Tab-separated table of C-alpha atoms in Angstrom:
chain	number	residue	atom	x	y	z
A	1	UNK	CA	-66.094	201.827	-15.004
A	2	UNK	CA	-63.380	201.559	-17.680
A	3	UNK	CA	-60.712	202.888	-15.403
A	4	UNK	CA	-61.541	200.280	-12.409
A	5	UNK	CA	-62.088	197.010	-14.694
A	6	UNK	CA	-57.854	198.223	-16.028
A	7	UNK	CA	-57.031	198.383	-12.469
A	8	UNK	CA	-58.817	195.297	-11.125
A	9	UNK	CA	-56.960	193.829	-14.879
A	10	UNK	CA	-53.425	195.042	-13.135
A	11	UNK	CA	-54.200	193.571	-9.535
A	12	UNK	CA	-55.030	190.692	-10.611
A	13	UNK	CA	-52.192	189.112	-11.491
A	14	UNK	CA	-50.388	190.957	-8.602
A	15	UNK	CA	-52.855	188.781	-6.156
A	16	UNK	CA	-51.881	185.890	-7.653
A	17	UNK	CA	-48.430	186.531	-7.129
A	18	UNK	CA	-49.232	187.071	-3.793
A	19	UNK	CA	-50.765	183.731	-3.568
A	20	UNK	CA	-47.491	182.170	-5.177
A	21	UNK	CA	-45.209	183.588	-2.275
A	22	UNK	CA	-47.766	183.116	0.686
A	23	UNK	CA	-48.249	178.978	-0.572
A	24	UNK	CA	-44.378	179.089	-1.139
A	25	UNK	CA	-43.434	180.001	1.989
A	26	UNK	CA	-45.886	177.722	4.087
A	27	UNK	CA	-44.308	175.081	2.454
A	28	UNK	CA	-40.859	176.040	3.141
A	29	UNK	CA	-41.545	176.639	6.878
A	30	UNK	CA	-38.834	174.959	8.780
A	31	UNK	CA	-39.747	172.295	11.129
A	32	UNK	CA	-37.891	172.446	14.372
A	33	UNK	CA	-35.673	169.950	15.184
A	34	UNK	CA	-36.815	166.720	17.014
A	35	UNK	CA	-34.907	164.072	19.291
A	36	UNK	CA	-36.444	160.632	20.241
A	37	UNK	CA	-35.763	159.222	23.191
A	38	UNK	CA	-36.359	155.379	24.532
A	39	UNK	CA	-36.740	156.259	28.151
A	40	UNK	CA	-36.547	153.041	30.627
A	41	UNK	CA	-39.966	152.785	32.643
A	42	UNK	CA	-37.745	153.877	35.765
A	43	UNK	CA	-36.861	156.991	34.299
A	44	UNK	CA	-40.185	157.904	32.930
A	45	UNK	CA	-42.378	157.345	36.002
A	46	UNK	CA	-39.752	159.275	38.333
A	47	UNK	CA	-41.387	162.261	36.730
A	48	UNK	CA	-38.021	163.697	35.562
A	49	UNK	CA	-38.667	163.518	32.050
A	50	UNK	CA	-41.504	165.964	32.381
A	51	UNK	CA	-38.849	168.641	33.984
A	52	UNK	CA	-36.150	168.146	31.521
A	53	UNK	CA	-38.117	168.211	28.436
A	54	UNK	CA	-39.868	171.909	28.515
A	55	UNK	CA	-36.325	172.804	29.617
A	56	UNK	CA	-34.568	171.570	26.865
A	57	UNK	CA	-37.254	172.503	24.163
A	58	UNK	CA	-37.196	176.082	25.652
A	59	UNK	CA	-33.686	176.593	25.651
A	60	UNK	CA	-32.966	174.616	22.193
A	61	UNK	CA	-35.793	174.809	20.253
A	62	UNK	CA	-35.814	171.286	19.288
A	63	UNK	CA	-38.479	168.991	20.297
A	64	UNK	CA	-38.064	166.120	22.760
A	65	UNK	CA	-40.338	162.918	22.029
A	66	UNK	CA	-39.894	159.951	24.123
A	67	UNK	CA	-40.896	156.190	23.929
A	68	UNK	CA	-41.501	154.449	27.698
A	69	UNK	CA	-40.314	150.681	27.634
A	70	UNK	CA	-37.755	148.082	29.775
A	71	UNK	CA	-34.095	149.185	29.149
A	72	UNK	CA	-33.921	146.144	27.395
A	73	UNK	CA	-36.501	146.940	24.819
A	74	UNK	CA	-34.826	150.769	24.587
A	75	UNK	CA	-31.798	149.231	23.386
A	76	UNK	CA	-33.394	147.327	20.571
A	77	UNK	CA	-34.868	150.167	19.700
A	78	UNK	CA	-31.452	151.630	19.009
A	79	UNK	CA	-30.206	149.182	17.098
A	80	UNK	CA	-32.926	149.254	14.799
A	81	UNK	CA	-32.612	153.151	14.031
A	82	UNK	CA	-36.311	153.810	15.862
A	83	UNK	CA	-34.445	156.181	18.471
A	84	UNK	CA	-31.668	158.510	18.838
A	85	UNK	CA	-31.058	158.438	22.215
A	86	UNK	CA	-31.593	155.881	24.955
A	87	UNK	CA	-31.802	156.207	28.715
A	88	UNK	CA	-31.205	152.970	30.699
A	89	UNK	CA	-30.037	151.734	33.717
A	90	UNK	CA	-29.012	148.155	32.977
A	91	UNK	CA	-25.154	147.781	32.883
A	92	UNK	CA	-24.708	143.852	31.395
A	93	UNK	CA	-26.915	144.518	29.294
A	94	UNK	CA	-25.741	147.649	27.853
A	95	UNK	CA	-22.166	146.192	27.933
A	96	UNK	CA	-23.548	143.516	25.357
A	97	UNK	CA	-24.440	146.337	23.050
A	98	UNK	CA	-21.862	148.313	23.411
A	99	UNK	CA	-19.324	145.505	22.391
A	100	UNK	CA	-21.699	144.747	19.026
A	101	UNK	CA	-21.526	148.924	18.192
A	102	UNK	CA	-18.602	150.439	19.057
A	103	UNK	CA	-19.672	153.366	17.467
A	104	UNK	CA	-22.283	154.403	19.764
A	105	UNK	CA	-21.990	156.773	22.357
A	106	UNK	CA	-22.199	155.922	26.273
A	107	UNK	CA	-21.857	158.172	29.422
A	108	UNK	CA	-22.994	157.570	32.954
A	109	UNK	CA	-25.277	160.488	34.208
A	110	UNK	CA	-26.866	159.733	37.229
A	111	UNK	CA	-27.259	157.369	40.258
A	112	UNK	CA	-29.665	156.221	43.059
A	113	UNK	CA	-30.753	153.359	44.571
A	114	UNK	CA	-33.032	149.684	44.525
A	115	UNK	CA	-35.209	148.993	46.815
A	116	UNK	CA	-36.993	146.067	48.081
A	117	UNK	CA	-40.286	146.808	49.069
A	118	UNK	CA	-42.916	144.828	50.742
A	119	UNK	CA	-46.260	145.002	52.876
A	120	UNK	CA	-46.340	146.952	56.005
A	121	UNK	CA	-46.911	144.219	57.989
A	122	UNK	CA	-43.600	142.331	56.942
A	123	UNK	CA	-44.418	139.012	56.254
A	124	UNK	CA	-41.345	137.217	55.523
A	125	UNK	CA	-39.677	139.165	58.781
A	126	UNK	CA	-37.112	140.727	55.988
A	127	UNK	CA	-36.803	144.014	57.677
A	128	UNK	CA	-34.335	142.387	60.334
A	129	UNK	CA	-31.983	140.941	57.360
A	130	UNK	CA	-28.730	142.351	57.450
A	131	UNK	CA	-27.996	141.285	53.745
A	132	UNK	CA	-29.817	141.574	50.897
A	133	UNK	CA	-29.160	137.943	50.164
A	134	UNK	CA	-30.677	137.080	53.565
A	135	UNK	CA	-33.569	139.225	52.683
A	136	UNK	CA	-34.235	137.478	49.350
A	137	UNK	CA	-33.920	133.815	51.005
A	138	UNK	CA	-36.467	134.934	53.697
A	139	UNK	CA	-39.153	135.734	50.777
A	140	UNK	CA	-38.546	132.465	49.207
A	141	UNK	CA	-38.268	130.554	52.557
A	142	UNK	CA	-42.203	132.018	53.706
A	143	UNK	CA	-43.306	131.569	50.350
A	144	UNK	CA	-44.361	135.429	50.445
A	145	UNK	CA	-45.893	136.946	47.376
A	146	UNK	CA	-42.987	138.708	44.847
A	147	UNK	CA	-44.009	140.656	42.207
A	148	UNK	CA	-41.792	140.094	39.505
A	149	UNK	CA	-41.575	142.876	36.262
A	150	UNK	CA	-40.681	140.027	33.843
A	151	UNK	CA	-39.628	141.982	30.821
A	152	UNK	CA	-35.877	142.122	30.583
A	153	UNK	CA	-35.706	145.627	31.893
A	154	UNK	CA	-32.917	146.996	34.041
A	155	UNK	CA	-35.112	146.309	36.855
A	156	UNK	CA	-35.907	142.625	36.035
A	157	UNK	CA	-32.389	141.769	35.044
A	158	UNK	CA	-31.313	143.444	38.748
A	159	UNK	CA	-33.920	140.649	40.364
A	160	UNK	CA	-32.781	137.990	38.726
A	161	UNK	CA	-29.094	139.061	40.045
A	162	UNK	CA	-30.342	139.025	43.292
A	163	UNK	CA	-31.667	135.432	43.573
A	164	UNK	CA	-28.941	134.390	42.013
A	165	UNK	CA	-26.369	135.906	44.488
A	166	UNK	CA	-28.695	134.304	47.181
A	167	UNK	CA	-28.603	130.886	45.660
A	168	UNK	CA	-32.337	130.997	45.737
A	169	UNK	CA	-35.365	130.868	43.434
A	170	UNK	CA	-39.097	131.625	43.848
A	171	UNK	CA	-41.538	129.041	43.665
A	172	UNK	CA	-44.248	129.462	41.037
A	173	UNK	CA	-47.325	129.671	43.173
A	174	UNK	CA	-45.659	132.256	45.006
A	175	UNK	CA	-44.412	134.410	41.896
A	176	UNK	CA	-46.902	136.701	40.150
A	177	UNK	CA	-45.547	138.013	36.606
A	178	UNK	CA	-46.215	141.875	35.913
A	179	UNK	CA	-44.637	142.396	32.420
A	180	UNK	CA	-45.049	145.764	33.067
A	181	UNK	CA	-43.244	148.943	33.842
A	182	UNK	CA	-42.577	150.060	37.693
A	183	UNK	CA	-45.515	151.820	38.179
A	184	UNK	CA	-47.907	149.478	37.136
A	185	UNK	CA	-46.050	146.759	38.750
A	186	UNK	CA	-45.904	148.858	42.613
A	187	UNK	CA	-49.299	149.075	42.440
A	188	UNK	CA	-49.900	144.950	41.743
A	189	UNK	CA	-47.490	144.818	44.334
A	190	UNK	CA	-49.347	147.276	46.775
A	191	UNK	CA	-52.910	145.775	45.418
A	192	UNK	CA	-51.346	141.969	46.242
A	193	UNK	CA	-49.660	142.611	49.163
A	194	UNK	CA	-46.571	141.572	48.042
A	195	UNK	CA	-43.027	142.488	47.732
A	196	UNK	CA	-41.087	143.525	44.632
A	197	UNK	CA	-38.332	145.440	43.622
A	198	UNK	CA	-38.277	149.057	42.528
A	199	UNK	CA	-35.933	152.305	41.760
A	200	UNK	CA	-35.963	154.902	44.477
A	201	UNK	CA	-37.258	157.387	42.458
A	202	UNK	CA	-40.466	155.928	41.403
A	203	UNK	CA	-41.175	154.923	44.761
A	204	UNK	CA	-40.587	158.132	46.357
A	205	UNK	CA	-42.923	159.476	43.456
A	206	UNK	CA	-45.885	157.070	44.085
A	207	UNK	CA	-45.226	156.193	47.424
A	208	UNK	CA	-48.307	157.791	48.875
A	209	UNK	CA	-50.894	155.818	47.414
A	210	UNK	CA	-49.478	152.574	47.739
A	211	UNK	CA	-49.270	150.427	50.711
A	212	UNK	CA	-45.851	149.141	50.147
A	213	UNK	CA	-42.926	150.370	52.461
A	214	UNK	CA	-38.994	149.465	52.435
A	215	UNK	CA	-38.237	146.422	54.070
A	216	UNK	CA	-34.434	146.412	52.522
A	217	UNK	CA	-32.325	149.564	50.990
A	218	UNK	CA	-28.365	150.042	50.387
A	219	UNK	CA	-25.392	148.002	49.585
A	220	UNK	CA	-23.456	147.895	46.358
A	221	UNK	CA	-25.879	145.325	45.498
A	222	UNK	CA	-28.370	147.943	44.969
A	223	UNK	CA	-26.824	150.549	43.330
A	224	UNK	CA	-28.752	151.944	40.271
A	225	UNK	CA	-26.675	153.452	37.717
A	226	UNK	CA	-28.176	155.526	34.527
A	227	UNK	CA	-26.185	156.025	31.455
A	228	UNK	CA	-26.998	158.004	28.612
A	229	UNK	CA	-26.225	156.380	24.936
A	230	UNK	CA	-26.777	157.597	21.502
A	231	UNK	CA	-25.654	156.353	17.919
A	232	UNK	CA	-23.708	158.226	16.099
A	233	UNK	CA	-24.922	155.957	12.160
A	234	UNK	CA	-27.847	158.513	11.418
A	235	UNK	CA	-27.107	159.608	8.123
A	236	UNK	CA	-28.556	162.860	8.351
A	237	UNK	CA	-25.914	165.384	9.770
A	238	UNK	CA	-28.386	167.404	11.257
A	239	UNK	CA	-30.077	165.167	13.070
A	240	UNK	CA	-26.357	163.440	14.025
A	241	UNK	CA	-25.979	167.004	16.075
A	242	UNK	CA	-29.370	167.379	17.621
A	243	UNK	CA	-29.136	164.163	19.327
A	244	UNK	CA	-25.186	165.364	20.456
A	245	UNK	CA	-26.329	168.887	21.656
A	246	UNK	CA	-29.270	167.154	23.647
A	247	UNK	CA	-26.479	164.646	25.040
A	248	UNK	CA	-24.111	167.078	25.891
A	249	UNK	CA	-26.769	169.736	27.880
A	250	UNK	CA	-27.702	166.535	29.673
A	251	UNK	CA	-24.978	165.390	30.951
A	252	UNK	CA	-22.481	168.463	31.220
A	253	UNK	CA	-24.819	171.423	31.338
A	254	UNK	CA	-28.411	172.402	32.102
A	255	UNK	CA	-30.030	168.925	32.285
A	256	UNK	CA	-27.279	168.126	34.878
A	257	UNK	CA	-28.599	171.209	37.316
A	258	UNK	CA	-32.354	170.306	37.141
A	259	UNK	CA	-31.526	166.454	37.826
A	260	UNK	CA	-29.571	167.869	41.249
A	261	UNK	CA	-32.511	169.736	42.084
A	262	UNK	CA	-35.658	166.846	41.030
A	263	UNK	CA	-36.744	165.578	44.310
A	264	UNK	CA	-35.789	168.265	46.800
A	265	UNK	CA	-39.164	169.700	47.517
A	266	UNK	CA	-39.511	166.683	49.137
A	267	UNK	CA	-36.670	166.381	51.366
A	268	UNK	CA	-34.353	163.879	49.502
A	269	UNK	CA	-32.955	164.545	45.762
A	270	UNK	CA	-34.429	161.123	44.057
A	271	UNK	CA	-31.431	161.305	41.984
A	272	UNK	CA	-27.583	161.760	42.201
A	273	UNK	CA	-25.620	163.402	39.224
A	274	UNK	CA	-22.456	161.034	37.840
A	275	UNK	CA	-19.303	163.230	39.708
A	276	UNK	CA	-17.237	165.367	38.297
A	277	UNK	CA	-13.975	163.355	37.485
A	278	UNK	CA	-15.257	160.032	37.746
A	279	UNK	CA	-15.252	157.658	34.995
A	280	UNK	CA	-18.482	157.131	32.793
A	281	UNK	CA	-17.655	156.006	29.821
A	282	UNK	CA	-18.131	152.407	30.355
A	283	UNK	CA	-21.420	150.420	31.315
A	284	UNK	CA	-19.151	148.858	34.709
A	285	UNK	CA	-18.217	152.353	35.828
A	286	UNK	CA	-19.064	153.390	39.164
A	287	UNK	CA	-19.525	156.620	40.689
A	288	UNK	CA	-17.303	156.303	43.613
């Protein structure tokens, strides 16, 4: 009994050095890397963001968390430090902050289209408009429903463009205020019977359960650029090359292969890469 009460004196403190190095290193475990993202509401209801993220995480082993909001809201979030990287697809508007921080980054990544939407049964006869200026006076002229987003997104600032390049403007009772981001607002649309304005790529993701079809598409007018722009003022160095290996494997590497591909199993790509050559290092750049 003498001999085991000596030993279990010996082990003793043996376990609690044991307990030292096991608590030690739990609290030393190394968190892995994360990157936040403001994501415009365009980008996020596409569906893309739930392609590119396991992609990234798996190949990087940093974490990808995102914030859904206007373009307009993304930005501020920037500014303020709440983000690292921002996804938008507003060009004046991301011209304005990139003249107030020159430091930040910018690049173009991708491209698709607006589209005016309305009800199947065309109301305001703005399938036969062969401008989109035409097509916007014809909603006002009938006094047909418009949904409007309302929340200084890249969307919303897009709408406003139009009526102003039609010298038009919508009449109250005929203007219904979503505030909301494109999903939401499609289906008010579709629920309302009413036209709005929406990416491609949301569209083409929801477009089955809404009752909504294109009633105008194309043109320069409604060209819908994406850029990619991160600030470089984080004062943590690691975190300063996180966001730039996320921005590069978006834009230059694997991110730019699975954008190609997002869409295809339904026919038509919902997005188009930024080409190789062009310019995309300012918010007016265009990709051909």
């Amino acid at each position: 009994m003498l001999a085991l009460a000596n030993l279990a004196k010996q082990a003793f403190p043996l376990f609690l050095c044991g307990l030292v190095l096991v608590n030690g290193s739990c609290s030393q475990q190394v968190q892995a890397p994360t990157v936040i993202l403001g994501l415009s509401t365009s980008f996020g209801n596409s569906g893309l963001f739930e392609v590119l993220q396991p992609a990234y995480e798996q190949v990087s082993g940093a974490r990808l968390r995102s914030h859904l909001v206007g373009s307009g809201a993304a930005l501020q979030m920037l500014e303020r430090g709440q983000v690292d990287v921002v996804i938008s697809h507003a060009p004046e508007m991301e011209a304005r902050y990139i003249k107030a921080h020159p430091e930040w980054s910018y690049k173009k990544l991708m491209y698709n289209d607006f589209l005016l939407v309305g009800p199947p049964d065309d109301p305001a006869n703005v399938l036969s408009s062969p401008l989109i200026e035409v097509a916007v006076q014809r909603i006002v002229e009938h006094r047909a429903r418009f949904v409007s987003r309302g929340d200084e997104s890249g969307t919303h600032t897009r709408e406003r463009q139009l009526f102003t390049l039609a010298g038009v403007t919508l009449f109250p009772e005929q203007t219904v205020v979503s505030g909301q981001g494109m999903s939401r607002t499609l289906r008010l649309a579709s629920e309302l019977e009413a036209y709005t304005l929406t990416d491609a790529a949301t569209f083409m993701a929801m477009n089955q359960v809404l009752c909504l079809q294109p009633v105008f598409q194309g043109g320069t007018n409604l060209l819908n650029t994406y850029s990619v722009i991160s600030s470089t003022m984080n004062p943590n160095e690691a975190s300063r090359a996180d966001t730039r290996s996320f921005v590069r494997w978006l834009t230059d590497d694997g991110g730019r292969e699975l954008i190609k591909g997002f869409g295809l199993s339904s026919g038509v790509p919902a997005f188009a890469v930024w080409p190789v050559g062009s310019p995309r290092d300012q918010p007016e750049d265009l990709p051909f």
